[in-house]
Coordinates of N, CA and C in Angstrom, one line a residue:
X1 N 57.6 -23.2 -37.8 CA 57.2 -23.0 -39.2 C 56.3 -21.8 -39.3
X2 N 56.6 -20.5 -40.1 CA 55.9 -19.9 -40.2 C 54.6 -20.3 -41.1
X3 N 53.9 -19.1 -40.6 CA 52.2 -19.4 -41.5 C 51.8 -17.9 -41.9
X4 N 51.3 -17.9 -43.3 CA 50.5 -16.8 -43.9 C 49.4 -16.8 -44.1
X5 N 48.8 -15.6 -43.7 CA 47.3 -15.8 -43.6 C 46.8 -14.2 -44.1
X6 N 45.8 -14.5 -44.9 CA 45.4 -13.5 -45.7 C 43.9 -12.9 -45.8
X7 N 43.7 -11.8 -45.9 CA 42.2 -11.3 -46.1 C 42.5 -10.7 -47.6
X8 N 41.3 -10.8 -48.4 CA 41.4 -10.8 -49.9 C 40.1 -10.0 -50.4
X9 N 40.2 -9.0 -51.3 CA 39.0 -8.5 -52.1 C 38.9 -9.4 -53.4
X10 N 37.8 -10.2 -53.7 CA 38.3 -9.9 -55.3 C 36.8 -9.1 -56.1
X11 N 36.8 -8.8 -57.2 CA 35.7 -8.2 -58.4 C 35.5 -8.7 -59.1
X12 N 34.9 -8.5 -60.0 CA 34.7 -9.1 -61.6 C 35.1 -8.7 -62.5
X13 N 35.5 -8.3 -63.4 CA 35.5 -7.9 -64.7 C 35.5 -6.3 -64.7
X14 N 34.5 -6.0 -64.3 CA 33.7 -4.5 -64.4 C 33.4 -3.9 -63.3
X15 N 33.9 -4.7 -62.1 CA 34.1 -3.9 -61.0 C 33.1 -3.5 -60.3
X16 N 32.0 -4.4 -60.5 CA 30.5 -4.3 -60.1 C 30.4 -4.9 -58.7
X17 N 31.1 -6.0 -58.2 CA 31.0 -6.6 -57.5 C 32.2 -7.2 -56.4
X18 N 31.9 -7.0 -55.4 CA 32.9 -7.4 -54.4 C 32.9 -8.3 -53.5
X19 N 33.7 -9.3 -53.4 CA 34.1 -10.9 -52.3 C 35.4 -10.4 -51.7
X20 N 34.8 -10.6 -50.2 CA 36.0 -10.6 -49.1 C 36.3 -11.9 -49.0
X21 N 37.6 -12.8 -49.0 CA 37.9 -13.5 -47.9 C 38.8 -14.2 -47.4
X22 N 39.3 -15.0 -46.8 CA 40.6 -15.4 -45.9 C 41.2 -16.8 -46.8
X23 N 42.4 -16.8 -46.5 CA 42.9 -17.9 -47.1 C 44.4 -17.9 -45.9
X24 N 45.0 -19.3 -46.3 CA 46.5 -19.6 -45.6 C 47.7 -19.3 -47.0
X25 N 46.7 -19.7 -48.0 CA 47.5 -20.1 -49.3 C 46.9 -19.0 -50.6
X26 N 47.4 -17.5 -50.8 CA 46.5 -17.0 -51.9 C 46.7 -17.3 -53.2
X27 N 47.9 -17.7 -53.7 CA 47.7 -18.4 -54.8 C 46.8 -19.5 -55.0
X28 N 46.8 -20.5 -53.8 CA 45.8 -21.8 -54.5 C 44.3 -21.0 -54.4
X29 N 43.9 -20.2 -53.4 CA 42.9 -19.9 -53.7 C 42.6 -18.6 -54.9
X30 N 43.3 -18.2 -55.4 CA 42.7 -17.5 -56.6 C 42.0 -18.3 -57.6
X31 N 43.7 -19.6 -58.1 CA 42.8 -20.4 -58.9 C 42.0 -21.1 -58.7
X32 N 41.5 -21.6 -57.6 CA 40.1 -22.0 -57.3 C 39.1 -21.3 -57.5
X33 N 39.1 -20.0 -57.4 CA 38.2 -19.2 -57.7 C 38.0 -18.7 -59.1
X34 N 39.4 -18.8 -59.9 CA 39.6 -19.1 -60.9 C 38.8 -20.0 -62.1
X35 N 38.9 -21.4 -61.3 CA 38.3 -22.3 -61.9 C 37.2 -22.7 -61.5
X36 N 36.2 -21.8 -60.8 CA 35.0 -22.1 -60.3 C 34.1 -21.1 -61.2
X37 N 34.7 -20.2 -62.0 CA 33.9 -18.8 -62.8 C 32.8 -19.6 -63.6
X38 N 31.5 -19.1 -63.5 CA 30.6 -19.4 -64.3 C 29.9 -19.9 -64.2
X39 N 30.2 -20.9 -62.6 CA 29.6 -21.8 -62.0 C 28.1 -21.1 -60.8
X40 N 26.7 -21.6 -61.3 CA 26.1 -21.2 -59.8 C 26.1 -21.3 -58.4
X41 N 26.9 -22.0 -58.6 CA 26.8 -22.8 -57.2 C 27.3 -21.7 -56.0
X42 N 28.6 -21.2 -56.6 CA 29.1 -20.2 -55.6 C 29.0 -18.8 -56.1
X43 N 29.1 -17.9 -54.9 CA 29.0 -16.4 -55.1 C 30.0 -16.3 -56.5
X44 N 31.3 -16.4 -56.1 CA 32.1 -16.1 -56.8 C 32.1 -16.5 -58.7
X45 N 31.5 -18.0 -58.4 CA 31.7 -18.7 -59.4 C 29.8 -17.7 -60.2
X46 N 29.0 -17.6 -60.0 CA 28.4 -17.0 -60.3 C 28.4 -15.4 -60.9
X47 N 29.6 -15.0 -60.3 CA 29.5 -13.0 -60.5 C 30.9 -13.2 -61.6
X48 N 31.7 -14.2 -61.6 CA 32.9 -14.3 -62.0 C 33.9 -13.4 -61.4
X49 N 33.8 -13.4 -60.1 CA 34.5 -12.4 -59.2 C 35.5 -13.4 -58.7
X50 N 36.7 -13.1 -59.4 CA 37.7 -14.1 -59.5 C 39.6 -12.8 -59.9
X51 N 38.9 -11.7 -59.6 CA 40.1 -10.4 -60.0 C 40.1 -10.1 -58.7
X52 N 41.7 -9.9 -57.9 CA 42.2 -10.0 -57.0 C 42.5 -8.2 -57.0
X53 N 42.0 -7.4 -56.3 CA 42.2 -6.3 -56.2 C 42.5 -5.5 -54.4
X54 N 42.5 -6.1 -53.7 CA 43.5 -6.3 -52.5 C 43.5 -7.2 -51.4
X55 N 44.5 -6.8 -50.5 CA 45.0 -8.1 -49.7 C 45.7 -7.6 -48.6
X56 N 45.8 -8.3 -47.6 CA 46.6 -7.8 -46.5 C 47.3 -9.3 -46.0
X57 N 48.0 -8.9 -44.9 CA 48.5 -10.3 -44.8 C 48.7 -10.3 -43.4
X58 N 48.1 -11.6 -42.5 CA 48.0 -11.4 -41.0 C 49.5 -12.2 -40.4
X59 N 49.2 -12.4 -38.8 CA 50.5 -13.9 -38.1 C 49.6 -14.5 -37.7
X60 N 48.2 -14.7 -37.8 CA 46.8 -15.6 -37.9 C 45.8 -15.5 -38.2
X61 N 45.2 -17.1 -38.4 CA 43.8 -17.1 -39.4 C 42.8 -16.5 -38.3
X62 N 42.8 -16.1 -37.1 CA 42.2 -15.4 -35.9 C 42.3 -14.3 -36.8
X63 N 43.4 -13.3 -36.9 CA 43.2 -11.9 -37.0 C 42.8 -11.8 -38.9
X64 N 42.9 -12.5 -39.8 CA 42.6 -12.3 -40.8 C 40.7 -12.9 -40.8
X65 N 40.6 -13.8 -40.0 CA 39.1 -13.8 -40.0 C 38.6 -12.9 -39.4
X66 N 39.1 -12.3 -38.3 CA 38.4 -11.3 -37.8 C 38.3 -9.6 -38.8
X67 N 39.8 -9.3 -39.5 CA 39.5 -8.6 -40.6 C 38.3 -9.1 -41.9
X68 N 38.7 -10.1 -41.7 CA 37.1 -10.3 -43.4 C 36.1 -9.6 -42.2
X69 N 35.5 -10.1 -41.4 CA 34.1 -9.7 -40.8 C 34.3 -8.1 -40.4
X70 N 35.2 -7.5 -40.0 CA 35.2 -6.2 -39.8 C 34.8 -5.8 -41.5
X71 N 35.3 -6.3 -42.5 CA 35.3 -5.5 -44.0 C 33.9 -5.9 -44.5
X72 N 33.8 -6.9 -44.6 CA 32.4 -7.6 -44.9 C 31.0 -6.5 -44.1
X73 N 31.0 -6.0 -42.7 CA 30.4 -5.6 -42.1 C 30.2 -3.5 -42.5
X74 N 31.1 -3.2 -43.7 CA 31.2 -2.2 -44.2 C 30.4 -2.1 -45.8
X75 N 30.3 -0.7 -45.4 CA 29.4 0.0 -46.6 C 30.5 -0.3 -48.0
X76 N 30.3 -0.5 -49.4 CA 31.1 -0.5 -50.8 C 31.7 0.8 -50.8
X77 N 31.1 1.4 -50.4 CA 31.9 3.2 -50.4 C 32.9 3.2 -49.6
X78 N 33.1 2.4 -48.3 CA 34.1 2.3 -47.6 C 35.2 1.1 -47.7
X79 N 35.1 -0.3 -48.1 CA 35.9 -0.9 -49.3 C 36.1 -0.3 -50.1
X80 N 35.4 0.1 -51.2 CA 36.4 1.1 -52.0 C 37.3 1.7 -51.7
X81 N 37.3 2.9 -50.8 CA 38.3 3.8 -50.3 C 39.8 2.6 -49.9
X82 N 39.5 1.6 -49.1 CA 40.5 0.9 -48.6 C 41.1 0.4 -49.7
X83 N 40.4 -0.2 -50.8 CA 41.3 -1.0 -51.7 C 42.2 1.0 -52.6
X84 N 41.4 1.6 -52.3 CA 42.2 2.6 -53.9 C 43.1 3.3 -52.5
X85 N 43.4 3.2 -51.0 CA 44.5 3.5 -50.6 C 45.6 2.8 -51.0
X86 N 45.6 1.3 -51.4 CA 46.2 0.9 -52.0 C 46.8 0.3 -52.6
X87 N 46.0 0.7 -53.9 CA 45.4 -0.1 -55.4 C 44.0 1.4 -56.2
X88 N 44.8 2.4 -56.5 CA 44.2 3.8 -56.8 C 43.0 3.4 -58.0
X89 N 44.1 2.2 -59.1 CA 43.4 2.7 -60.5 C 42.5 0.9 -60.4
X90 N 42.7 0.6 -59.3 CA 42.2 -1.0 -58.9 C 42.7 -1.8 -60.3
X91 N 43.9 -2.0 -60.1 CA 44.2 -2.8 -61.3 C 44.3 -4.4 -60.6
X92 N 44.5 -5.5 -61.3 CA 44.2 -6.8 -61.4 C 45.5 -7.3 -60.7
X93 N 45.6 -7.7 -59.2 CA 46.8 -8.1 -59.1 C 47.4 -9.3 -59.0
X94 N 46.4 -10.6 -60.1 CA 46.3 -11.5 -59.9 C 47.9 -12.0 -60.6
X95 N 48.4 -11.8 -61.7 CA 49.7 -11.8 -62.4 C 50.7 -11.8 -61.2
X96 N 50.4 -10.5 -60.5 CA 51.6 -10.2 -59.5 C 51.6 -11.3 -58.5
X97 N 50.8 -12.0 -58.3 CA 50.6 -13.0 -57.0 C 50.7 -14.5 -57.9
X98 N 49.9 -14.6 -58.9 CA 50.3 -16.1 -59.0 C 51.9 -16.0 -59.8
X99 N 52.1 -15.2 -61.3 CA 53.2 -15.6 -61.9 C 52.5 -15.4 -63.1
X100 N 51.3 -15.9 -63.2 CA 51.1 -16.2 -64.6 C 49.4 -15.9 -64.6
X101 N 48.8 -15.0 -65.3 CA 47.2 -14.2 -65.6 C 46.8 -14.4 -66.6
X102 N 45.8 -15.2 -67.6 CA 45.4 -16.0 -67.0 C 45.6 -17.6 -66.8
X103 N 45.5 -18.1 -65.7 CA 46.8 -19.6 -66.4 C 46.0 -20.7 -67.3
X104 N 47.0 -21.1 -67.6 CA 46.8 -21.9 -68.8 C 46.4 -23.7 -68.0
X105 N 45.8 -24.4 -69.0 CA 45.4 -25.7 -68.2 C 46.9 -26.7 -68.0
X106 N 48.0 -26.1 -68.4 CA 48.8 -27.0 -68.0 C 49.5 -26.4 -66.5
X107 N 49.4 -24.8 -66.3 CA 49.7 -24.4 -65.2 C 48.8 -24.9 -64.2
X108 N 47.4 -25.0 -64.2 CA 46.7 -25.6 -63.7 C 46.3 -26.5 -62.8
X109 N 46.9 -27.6 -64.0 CA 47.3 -29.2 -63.5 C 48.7 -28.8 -62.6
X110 N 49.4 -28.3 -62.4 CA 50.8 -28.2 -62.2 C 50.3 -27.9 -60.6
X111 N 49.1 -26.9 -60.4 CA 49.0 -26.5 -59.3 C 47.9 -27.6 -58.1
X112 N 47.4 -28.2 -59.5 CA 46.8 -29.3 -58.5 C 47.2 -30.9 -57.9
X113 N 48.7 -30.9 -58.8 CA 49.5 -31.9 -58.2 C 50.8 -31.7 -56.9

């Protein structure tokens, strides 16, 4: 069985803010991040940094964990540059990954059963 494993930027809104991090599954974890906006509890859910502006994709959660901490461990000037090699005008590539931006509560439910 293969396996996909991912290192992830996402922003906010206004592009003020940046979250690196790993997943197996990027669609379930957007809308998790999705549906955590607003919330204090987490980084994400606090900044509303929930806009998916790049990604890579490893053949393990070894080499995709090891990329978050190499990215994480870098200056915003240099994420920047990485995501606008490419993603130039940093557009929102949450649509292109799940199907559907922003989903609706019945897409939702659909994803949590």
């Amino acid at each position: 069985m293969d396996h996909q494993f991912y290192t992830y930027i996402l922003t906010n809104y206004s592009k003020t803010v940046l979250y690196t991090g790993t997943t197996n599954n990027l669609v379930h974890r957007l809308l998790q991040h999705y549906s955590n906006r607003g919330t204090k509890e987490t980084f994400v859910g606090k900044y509303s940094c929930f806009y998916l502006v790049w990604y890579d994709l490893f053949p393990s959660m070894y080499e995709a964990i090891a990329a978050e901490k190499y990215i994480k461990g870098k200056t915003r000037k240099w994420k920047n540059s990485l995501i606008e090699e490419r993603n130039y005008n940093w557009k929102f590539l949450n649509e292109d990954i799940v199907g559907v931006w922003p989903p609706g509560q019945e897409f939702m439910k659909s994803i949590r059963n």
